[in-house]
Amino acid sequence: MKEVFAILEAHNLSRTPCRMEMIKVLQEANSAVSEQLIKEKLGNSFDRTTIYRTLKSFSSQDVIHSITLEGGEVRYALTPLKQRRINHDHIHFHCSGCNNVFCIPEPKIQMPELPSGFLAKNFDLLIEGLCKTCNT
Amino acid sequence: MKEVFAILEAHNLSRTPCRMEMIKVLQEANSAVSEQLIKEKLGNSFDRTTIYRTLKSFSSQDVIHSITLEGGEVRYALTPLKQRRINHDHIHFHCSGCNNVFCIPEPKIQMPELPSGFLAKNFDLLIEGLCKTCNT
DNA sequence: ATACAAATGCAACAATGTTGCAAAATTACG
DNA sequence: CGTAATTTTGCAACATTGTTGCATTTGTAT
Ligand SMILES: [Mn+2]
Ligand SMILES: [Mn+2]
Ligand SMILES: [Zn+2]
Ligand SMILES: [Zn+2]
């Protein structure tokens, strides 16, 4: 709870119920969550618009980052403290069993050498497979 | 034109105007194209529904594959002949200058070693940067 | 040429996300 | 603490992307 305040304060975001509860939902989730799930977890007590706007505020402050799955579905996850305000280039893993999406901080991927002429700035690596729980 | 027939025949797809013209559009594009652009290139002469259904047919036969960008926008590209019916794991490059999306067949990426418990099946690597034309 | 199967257009719908505007809540300040 | 300025919120309207059911048209095989 104290951490929630700290996060908001550190990013110059005012303390509103929606923001505080959304951060709690994101903290408690052990997977990246969709807007729809956030809304449900909050008991549908906030308007969709508000949630989208809050997600935008959080994203622009690097409090969260988003992961777009192959079908276009977007999930949101808290950005690990150490990665805020710097690059948050880490792998994402989508489990086809439980449908959860995990941030995988290690290993760090090095940018592959592209054909000449291409200048790489950034990358997204999304791996699909089975997670620890679903893999047996 | 002969190739268009060959592609359709090889995948048991009947020769319809929409299919033939869509393959031509995909061949002529030097970038992955969106449904919207396909529709425009065809002079808006086909219904959106038909285009989506054709994209589905093509995808399920590996004639094309789709690339989902970070914002959720989906682009479609012909699958290189050699990769049809096998894995088509290659890199995609999104140029932030011209907004084009390119299939980059080389280098082949090897799957990174994940934390124990994760079983990787498949991956998507999307690199963002500047292409040959936009880079200078 | 006919007959059957498949593709198409249209209308309706769902999901996701955005915008304008008025009301409500936060924050800043005296 | 009380008030004013600033933000955030809810609501309605809208845009875009994609899907489905159904009747009609087209393609293919005989
Ligand atoms: Mn992540
Ligand atoms: Mn490709
Ligand atoms: Zn799982
Ligand atoms: Zn470019």
PDB file of N, CA and C (backbone and C1' of nucleotides) in Angstrom, chain B residues 14 16 18-19 47 49-50 53, chain C residues 6-13:
ATOM      1  N   SER B  14      -9.745 -21.930 -55.191  1.00  0.00           N
ATOM      2  CA  SER B  14     -10.353 -21.654 -56.499  1.00  0.00           C
ATOM      3  C   SER B  14      -9.948 -20.283 -57.028  1.00  0.00           C
ATOM      4  N   THR B  16     -10.671 -17.039 -58.032  1.00  0.00           N
ATOM      5  CA  THR B  16     -11.695 -15.995 -58.022  1.00  0.00           C
ATOM      6  C   THR B  16     -10.984 -14.666 -58.201  1.00  0.00           C
ATOM      7  N   CYS B  18     -11.142 -11.874 -56.618  1.00  0.00           N
ATOM      8  CA  CYS B  18     -10.610 -11.302 -55.379  1.00  0.00           C
ATOM      9  C   CYS B  18      -9.297 -11.965 -54.997  1.00  0.00           C
ATOM     10  N   ARG B  19      -9.255 -13.267 -55.063  1.00  0.00           N
ATOM     11  CA  ARG B  19      -8.033 -13.979 -54.683  1.00  0.00           C
ATOM     12  C   ARG B  19      -6.880 -13.652 -55.624  1.00  0.00           C
ATOM     13  N   ASP B  47     -15.757  -6.226 -50.952  1.00  0.00           N
ATOM     14  CA  ASP B  47     -16.238  -5.977 -49.604  1.00  0.00           C
ATOM     15  C   ASP B  47     -15.151  -6.329 -48.590  1.00  0.00           C
ATOM     16  N   THR B  49     -15.511  -7.757 -45.809  1.00  0.00           N
ATOM     17  CA  THR B  49     -15.714  -9.136 -45.348  1.00  0.00           C
ATOM     18  C   THR B  49     -14.995 -10.127 -46.237  1.00  0.00           C
ATOM     19  N   THR B  50     -15.123  -9.929 -47.519  1.00  0.00           N
ATOM     20  CA  THR B  50     -14.505 -10.847 -48.477  1.00  0.00           C
ATOM     21  C   THR B  50     -12.989 -10.818 -48.344  1.00  0.00           C
ATOM     22  N   ARG B  53     -12.034 -12.675 -45.285  1.00  0.00           N
ATOM     23  CA  ARG B  53     -12.173 -14.124 -45.460  1.00  0.00           C
ATOM     24  C   ARG B  53     -11.073 -14.675 -46.357  1.00  0.00           C
TER      25      ARG B  53
ATOM     26  P    DA C   6     -17.193 -27.248 -50.809  1.00  0.00           P
ATOM     27  O5'  DA C   6     -16.906 -25.770 -51.330  1.00  0.00           O
ATOM     28  C5'  DA C   6     -16.145 -25.594 -52.522  1.00  0.00           C
ATOM     29  C4'  DA C   6     -16.098 -24.117 -52.861  1.00  0.00           C
ATOM     30  C3'  DA C   6     -15.688 -23.258 -51.671  1.00  0.00           C
ATOM     31  O3'  DA C   6     -14.610 -22.435 -52.088  1.00  0.00           O
ATOM     32  C1'  DA C   6     -17.729 -22.475 -52.638  1.00  0.00           C
ATOM     33  P    DA C   7     -14.045 -21.242 -51.207  1.00  0.00           P
ATOM     34  O5'  DA C   7     -14.778 -19.975 -51.842  1.00  0.00           O
ATOM     35  C5'  DA C   7     -14.588 -19.698 -53.216  1.00  0.00           C
ATOM     36  C4'  DA C   7     -15.251 -18.381 -53.569  1.00  0.00           C
ATOM     37  C3'  DA C   7     -14.805 -17.192 -52.722  1.00  0.00           C
ATOM     38  O3'  DA C   7     -14.652 -16.091 -53.606  1.00  0.00           O
ATOM     39  C1'  DA C   7     -17.147 -17.465 -52.556  1.00  0.00           C
ATOM     40  P    DT C   8     -14.206 -14.670 -53.083  1.00  0.00           P
ATOM     41  O5'  DT C   8     -15.607 -13.940 -52.952  1.00  0.00           O
ATOM     42  C5'  DT C   8     -16.277 -13.520 -54.135  1.00  0.00           C
ATOM     43  C4'  DT C   8     -17.591 -12.881 -53.787  1.00  0.00           C
ATOM     44  C3'  DT C   8     -17.480 -11.608 -52.957  1.00  0.00           C
ATOM     45  O3'  DT C   8     -17.823 -10.514 -53.778  1.00  0.00           O
ATOM     46  C1'  DT C   8     -19.262 -13.039 -52.218  1.00  0.00           C
ATOM     47  P    DG C   9     -17.657  -9.010 -53.284  1.00  0.00           P
ATOM     48  O5'  DG C   9     -19.094  -8.671 -52.684  1.00  0.00           O
ATOM     49  C5'  DG C   9     -20.211  -8.748 -53.545  1.00  0.00           C
ATOM     50  C4'  DG C   9     -21.476  -8.370 -52.798  1.00  0.00           C
ATOM     51  C3'  DG C   9     -21.374  -7.080 -51.976  1.00  0.00           C
ATOM     52  O3'  DG C   9     -22.584  -6.358 -52.234  1.00  0.00           O
ATOM     53  C1'  DG C   9     -22.023  -8.894 -50.557  1.00  0.00           C
ATOM     54  P    DC C  10     -22.756  -4.844 -51.748  1.00  0.00           P
ATOM     55  O5'  DC C  10     -23.749  -4.982 -50.507  1.00  0.00           O
ATOM     56  C5'  DC C  10     -24.878  -5.840 -50.613  1.00  0.00           C
ATOM     57  C4'  DC C  10     -25.460  -6.124 -49.246  1.00  0.00           C
ATOM     58  C3'  DC C  10     -25.342  -4.961 -48.243  1.00  0.00           C
ATOM     59  O3'  DC C  10     -26.633  -4.663 -47.773  1.00  0.00           O
ATOM     60  C1'  DC C  10     -24.718  -7.017 -47.255  1.00  0.00           C
ATOM     61  P    DA C  11     -26.881  -3.276 -46.938  1.00  0.00           P
ATOM     62  O5'  DA C  11     -27.385  -3.837 -45.535  1.00  0.00           O
ATOM     63  C5'  DA C  11     -28.245  -4.970 -45.493  1.00  0.00           C
ATOM     64  C4'  DA C  11     -28.220  -5.561 -44.103  1.00  0.00           C
ATOM     65  C3'  DA C  11     -28.117  -4.511 -42.994  1.00  0.00           C
ATOM     66  O3'  DA C  11     -29.061  -4.797 -41.971  1.00  0.00           O
ATOM     67  C1'  DA C  11     -26.402  -6.134 -42.759  1.00  0.00           C
ATOM     68  P    DA C  12     -29.229  -3.787 -40.712  1.00  0.00           P
ATOM     69  O5'  DA C  12     -28.848  -4.696 -39.461  1.00  0.00           O
ATOM     70  C5'  DA C  12     -29.057  -6.114 -39.508  1.00  0.00           C
ATOM     71  C4'  DA C  12     -28.119  -6.766 -38.519  1.00  0.00           C
ATOM     72  C3'  DA C  12     -27.897  -5.938 -37.245  1.00  0.00           C
ATOM     73  O3'  DA C  12     -28.254  -6.720 -36.121  1.00  0.00           O
ATOM     74  C1'  DA C  12     -25.822  -6.699 -38.154  1.00  0.00           C
ATOM     75  P    DC C  13     -28.184  -6.092 -34.626  1.00  0.00           P
ATOM     76  O5'  DC C  13     -26.745  -6.540 -34.116  1.00  0.00           O
ATOM     77  C5'  DC C  13     -26.431  -7.933 -34.133  1.00  0.00           C
ATOM     78  C4'  DC C  13     -24.962  -8.109 -33.887  1.00  0.00           C
ATOM     79  C3'  DC C  13     -24.462  -7.403 -32.620  1.00  0.00           C
ATOM     80  O3'  DC C  13     -24.137  -8.391 -31.662  1.00  0.00           O
ATOM     81  C1'  DC C  13     -22.946  -7.191 -34.457  1.00  0.00           C
TER      82       DC C  13
END
